[in-house]
Structure formats: C-alpha cells, structure tokens
CSV table of C-alpha atoms in Angstrom, one decimal:
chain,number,residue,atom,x,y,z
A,1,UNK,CA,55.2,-96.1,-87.0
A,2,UNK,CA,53.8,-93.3,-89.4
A,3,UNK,CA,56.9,-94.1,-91.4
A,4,UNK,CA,55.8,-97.6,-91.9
A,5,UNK,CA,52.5,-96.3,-92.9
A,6,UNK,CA,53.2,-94.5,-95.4
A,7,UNK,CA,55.4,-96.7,-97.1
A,8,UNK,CA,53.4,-99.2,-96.9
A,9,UNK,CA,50.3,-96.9,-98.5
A,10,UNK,CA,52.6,-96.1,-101.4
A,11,UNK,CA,53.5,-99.8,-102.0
A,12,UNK,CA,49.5,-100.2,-101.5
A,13,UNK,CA,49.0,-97.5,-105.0
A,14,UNK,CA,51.7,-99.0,-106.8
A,15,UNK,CA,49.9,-102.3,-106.8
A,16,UNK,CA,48.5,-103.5,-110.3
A,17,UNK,CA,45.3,-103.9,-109.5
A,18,UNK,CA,44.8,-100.4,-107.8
A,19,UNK,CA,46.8,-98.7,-110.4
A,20,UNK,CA,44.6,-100.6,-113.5
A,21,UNK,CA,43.4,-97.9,-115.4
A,22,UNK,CA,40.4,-98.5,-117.2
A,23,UNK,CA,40.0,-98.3,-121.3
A,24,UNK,CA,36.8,-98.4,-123.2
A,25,UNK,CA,36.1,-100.0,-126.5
A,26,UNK,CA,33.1,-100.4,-128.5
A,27,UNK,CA,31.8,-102.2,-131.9
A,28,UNK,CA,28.6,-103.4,-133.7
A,29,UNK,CA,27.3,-107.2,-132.7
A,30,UNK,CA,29.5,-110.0,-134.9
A,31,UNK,CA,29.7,-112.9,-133.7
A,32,UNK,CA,31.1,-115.2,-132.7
A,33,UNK,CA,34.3,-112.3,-132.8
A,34,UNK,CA,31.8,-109.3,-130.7
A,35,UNK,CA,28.3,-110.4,-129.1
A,36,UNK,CA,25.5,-109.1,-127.3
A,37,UNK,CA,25.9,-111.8,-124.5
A,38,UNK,CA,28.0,-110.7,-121.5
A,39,UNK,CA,28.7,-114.0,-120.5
A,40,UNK,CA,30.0,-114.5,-123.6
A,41,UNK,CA,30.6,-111.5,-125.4
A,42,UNK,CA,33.0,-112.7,-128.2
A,43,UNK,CA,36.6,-113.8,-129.3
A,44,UNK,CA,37.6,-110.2,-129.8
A,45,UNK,CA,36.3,-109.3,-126.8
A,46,UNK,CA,37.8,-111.7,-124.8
A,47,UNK,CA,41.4,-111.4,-126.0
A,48,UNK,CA,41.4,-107.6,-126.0
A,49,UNK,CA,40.1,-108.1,-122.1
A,50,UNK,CA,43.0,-110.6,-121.1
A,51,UNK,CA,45.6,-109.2,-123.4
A,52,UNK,CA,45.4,-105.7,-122.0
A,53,UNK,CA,44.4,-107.1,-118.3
A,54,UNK,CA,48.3,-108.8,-118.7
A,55,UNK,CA,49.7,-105.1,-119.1
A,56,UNK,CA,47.5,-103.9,-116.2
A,57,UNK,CA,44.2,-102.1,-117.5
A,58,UNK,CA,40.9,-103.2,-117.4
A,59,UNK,CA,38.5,-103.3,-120.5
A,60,UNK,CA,35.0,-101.6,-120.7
A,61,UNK,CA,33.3,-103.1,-123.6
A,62,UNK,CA,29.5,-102.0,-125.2
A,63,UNK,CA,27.9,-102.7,-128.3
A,64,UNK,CA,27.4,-99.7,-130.6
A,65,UNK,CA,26.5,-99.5,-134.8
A,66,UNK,CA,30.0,-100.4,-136.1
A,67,UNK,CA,29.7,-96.9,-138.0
A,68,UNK,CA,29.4,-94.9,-134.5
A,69,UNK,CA,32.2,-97.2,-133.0
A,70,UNK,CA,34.6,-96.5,-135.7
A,71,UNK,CA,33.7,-92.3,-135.4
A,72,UNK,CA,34.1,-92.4,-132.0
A,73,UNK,CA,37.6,-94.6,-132.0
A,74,UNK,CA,38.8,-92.4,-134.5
A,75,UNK,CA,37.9,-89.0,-132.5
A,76,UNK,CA,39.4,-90.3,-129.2
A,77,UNK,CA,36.3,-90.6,-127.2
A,78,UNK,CA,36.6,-94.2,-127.1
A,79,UNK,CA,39.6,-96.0,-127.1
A,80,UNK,CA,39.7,-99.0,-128.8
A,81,UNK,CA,38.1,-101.1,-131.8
A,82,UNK,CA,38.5,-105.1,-130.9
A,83,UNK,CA,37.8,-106.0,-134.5
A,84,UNK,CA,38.7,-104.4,-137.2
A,85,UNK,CA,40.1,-105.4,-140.9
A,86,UNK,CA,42.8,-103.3,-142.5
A,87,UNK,CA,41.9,-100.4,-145.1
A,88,UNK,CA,44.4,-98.0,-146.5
A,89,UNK,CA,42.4,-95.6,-145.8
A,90,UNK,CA,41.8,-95.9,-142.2
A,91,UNK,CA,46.1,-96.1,-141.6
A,92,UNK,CA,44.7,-92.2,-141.8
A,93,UNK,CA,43.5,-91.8,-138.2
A,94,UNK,CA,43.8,-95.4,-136.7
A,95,UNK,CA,46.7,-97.0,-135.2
A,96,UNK,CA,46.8,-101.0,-135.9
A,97,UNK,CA,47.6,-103.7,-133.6
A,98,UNK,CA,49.8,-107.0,-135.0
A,99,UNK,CA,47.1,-109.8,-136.8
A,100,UNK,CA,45.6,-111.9,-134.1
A,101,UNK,CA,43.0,-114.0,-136.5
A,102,UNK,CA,42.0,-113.6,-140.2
A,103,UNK,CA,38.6,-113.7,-141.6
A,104,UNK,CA,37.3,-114.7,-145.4
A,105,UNK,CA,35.3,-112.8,-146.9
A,106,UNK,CA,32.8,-114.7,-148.7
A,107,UNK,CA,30.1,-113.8,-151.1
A,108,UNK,CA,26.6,-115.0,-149.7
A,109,UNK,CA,23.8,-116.1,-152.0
A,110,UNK,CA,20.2,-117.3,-152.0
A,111,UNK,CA,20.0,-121.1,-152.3
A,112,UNK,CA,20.3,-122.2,-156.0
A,113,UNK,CA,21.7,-119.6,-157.1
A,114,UNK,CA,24.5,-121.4,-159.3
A,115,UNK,CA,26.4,-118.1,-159.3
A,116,UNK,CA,30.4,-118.7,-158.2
A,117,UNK,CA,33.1,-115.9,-157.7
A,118,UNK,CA,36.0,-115.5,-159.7
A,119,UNK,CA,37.1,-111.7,-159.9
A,120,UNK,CA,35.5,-108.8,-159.5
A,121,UNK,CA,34.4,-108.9,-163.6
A,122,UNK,CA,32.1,-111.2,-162.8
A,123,UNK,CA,29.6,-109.0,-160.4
A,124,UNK,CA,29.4,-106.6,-163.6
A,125,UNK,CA,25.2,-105.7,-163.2
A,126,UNK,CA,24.6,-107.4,-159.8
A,127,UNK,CA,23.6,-105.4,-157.0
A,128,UNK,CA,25.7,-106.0,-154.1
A,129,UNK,CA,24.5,-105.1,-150.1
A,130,UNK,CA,27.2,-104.0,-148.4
A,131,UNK,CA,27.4,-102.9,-144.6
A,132,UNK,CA,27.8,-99.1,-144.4
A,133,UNK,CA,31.9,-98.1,-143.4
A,134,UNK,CA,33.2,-102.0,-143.9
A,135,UNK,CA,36.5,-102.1,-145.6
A,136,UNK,CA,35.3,-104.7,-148.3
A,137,UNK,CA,38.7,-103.4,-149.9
A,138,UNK,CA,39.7,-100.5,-152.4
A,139,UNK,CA,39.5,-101.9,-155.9
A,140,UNK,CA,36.1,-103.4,-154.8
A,141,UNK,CA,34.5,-100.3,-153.3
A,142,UNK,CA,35.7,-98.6,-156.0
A,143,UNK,CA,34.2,-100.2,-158.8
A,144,UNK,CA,31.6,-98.7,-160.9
A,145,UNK,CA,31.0,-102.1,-162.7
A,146,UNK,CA,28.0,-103.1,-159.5
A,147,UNK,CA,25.4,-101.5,-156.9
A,148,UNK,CA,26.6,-101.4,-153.5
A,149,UNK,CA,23.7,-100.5,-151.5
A,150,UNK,CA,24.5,-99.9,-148.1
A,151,UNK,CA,22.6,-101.2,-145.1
A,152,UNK,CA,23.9,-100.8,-141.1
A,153,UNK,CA,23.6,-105.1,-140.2
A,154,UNK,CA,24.6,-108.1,-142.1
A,155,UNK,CA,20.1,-108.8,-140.6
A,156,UNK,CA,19.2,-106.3,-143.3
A,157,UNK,CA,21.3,-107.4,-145.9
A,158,UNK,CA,20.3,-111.0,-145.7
A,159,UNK,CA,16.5,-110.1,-145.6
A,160,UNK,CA,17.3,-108.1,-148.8
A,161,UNK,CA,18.7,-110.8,-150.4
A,162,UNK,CA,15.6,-113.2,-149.2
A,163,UNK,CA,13.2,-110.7,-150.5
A,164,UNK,CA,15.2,-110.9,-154.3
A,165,UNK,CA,15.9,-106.7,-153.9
A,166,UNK,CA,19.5,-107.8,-153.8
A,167,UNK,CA,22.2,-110.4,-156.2
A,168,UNK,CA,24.8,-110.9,-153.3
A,169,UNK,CA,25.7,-110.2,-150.1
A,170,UNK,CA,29.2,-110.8,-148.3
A,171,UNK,CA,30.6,-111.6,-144.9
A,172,UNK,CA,32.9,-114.2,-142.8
A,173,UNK,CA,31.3,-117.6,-143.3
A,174,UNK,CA,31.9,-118.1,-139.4
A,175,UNK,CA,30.3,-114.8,-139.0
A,176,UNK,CA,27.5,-115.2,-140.9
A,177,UNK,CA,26.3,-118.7,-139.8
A,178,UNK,CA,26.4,-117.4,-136.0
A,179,UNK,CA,24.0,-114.3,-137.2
A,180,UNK,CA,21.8,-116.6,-139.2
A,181,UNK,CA,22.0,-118.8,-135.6
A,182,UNK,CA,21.0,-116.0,-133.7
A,183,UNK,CA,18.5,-114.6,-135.7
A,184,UNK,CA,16.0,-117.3,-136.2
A,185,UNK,CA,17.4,-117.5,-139.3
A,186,UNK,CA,17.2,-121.0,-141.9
A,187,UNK,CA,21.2,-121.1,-143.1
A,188,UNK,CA,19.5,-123.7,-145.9
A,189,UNK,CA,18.0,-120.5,-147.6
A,190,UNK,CA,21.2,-119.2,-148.5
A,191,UNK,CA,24.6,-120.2,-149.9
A,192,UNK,CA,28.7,-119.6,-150.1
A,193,UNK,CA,30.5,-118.9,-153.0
A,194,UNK,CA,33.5,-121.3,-153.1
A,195,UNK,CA,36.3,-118.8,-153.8
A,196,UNK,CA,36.2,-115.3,-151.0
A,197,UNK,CA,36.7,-111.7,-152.2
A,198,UNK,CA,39.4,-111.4,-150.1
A,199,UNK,CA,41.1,-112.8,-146.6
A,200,UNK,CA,41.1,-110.2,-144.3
A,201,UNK,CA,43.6,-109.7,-141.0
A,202,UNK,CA,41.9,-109.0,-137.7
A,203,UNK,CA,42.9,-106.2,-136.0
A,204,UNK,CA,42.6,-103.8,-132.6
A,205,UNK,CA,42.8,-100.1,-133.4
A,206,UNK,CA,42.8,-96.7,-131.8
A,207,UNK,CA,42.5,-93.8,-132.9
A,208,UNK,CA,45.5,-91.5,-133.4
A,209,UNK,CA,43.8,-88.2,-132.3
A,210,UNK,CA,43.9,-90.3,-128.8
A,211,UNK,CA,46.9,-89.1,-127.3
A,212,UNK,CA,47.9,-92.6,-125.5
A,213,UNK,CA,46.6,-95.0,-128.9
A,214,UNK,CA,49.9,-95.7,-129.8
A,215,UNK,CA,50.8,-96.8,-125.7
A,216,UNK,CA,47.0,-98.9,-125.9
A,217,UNK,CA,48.4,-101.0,-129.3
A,218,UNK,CA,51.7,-101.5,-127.8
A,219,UNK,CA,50.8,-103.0,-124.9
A,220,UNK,CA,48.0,-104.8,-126.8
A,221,UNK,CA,50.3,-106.3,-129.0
A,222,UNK,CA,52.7,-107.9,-125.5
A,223,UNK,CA,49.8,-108.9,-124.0
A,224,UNK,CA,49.0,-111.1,-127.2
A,225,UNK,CA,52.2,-112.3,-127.2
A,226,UNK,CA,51.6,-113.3,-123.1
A,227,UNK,CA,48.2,-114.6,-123.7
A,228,UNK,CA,49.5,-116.6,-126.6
A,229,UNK,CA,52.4,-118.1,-124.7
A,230,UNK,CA,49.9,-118.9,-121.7
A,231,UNK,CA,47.5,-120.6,-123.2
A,232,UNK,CA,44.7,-118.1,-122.9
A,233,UNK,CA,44.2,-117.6,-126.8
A,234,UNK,CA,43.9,-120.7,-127.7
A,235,UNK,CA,41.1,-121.2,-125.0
A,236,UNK,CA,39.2,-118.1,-125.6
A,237,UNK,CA,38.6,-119.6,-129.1
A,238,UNK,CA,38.2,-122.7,-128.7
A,239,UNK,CA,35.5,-121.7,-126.3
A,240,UNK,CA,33.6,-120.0,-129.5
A,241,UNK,CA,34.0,-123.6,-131.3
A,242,UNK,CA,36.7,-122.4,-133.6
A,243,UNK,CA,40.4,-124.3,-134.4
C-alpha cells in the first residue's frame, strides 16, 4: 500500500498543472495589444498567457512605464516583454520571439494640418514627441534634421501636440484610437498621415542576462504555433475588434 502511495504522489508532481511554474512579464498600458483592464488586459497579454499556458507555465502580468519594464526584462528580474518592436540595438540584451502581429507606425497630427509623410527629409525643422526608449528605428532616432522630445505616454504627447508645443506625434493607428477612446479623448482633433514611418513586427522578448530567456522564447514560439493551429489566436483578436 505505501508503494502505491508513493507512486501515485510522484505521478501527482509530475502533473502539468502542479508542476506550472510561474513567469512574470510587465509593460506600459497600449492598447488594445496591453491594458489596464484585467478582464481584458490586451491581445499581447492574452496570447503570451495561452501560448505559454500550452507549454505548461502560468503568466503573471502588471502594468509598469514601458521604460522600467524594458530595464527590468533586460536585467532578468522580470521575465518577459509581451510587446515589443525590433531595434538593432536591443538584439544586445534581449532575446526575440518569432512575429506574431505587426504594427504601422503612423505620424499623428492636429486636425488640418495638411502635412503628409514622405521620407524622413520632410520633418527637417518639426519637432517631433516621441515616447522615451521606443524603437521608432535607427536612421529616424538618429537624425539631427528634427526635435525629438521625449515624453513617458503617447497622453502627454497628444496633449502636446493639442496645446501647438509640438509638429507631430507617432504611434499605431489602432493604438492610438483606443488611447484617444480611453482617455476622453475627441479622435476629430487630430489626424493620420497617409503613408507610416515604418511597419513594425511584434515581438515577446526576454532578457539574456535571464539564465532560462532563451527556454521562455522557445516555448513561446510552440505555443504560438499551438494557439494558432487551435483557434485561440484568431479569437483572442477578434475579441479586441481586430481582423
């Protein structure tokens, strides 16, 4: 009988769900893709839960300034970014997960404003808010040609622009119509330039000063491949209104 028992306690800790171990992540409010709702706390969220729950861990998600999140990812003490765009840069001290949506990055104006995007020539003079630690891209960030004053919130930046002390702004259309949404904000008082800066993969990362980062975007990228042949993807984002 205490032979049985025993067996049947080891089977009982090799179970999945008593062996799930338990990863944070963490990232600034963007929705629809991260959200401050827990009922619904965004695409990203939601995919980096059920991919990850498919390879047996659990997810512990809270909202943090994106900046913060990104130090903390890349030091180890969190382990996982749900949403973040691909920089050079960053290749330095984060591991990348395969693409699981794209985003355009689109120049954001005030209402009127007949300006339209071509290259980056054309912001020569204009003073540009930016969001502090966002990979906009290297040949943008790097040009001397524009002001790009940095703020921690897309909020700030589009109260700058309302209030004339900035040209431009820039975000994900999708992105920034759900902020405008949640803010109070009237969408009618600004405007899209036509052509993006730039379309941007979507990403999980960890940090490769966590010893197990690479393990966490390996079996990030199986469980997108599970959720994907499931059905789960394509409902997580229809949920958030987007085909």
């Amino acid at each position: 009988m205490k032979k049985i028992f025993t067996v049947g306690l080891l089977f009982l800790l090799m179970a999945p769900g008593v062996m799930a171990r338990t990863l944070t992540a963490a990232q600034d409010p963007w929705p629809p893709f991260v959200t401050t709702d827990a009922s619904m706390p965004g695409i990203s969220v939601e995919l980096l839960t059920e991919a990850m729950k498919t390879q047996g861990y659990d997810v512990e998600f809270k909202n943090m300034p994106w900046a913060r999140a990104l130090d903390s990812v890349s030091k180890g003490t969190i382990d996982l970014l749900p949403a973040t765009w691909y920089t050079q840069a960053r290749t330095e001290f984060l591991h990348y997960s395969e693409p699981y949506m794209t985003n355009e990055l689109t120049f954001i104006k005030r209402a009127g404003d007949s300006f339209q995007f071509s290259d980056l020539s054309g912001l020569q003079g204009k003073t540009i808010g930016i969001i502090r630690d966002y990979g906009y891209g290297d040949a943008f960030l790097a040009s001397d040609s524009f002001d790009k004053p940095e703020a921690n919130n897309l909020v700030t930046n589009l109260k700058k622009l309302l209030a004339n002390r900035i040209d431009l702004t820039l975000e994900d259309k999708v992105v920034a119509l759900s902020v405008m949404k949640e803010e109070g904000m009237d969408a009618n008082a600004f405007a899209f330039t036509n052509k993006p800066l730039s379309s941007k993969p979507l990403h999980i990362t960890s940090g490769k000063s966590n010893p197990d980062g690479a393990m966490f975007i390996n079996a990030y990228n199986k469980g997108l491949e599970a959720i994907k042949a499931n059905g789960t993807f394509d409902k997580i984002v229809e949920k958030y209104g987007i085909k």
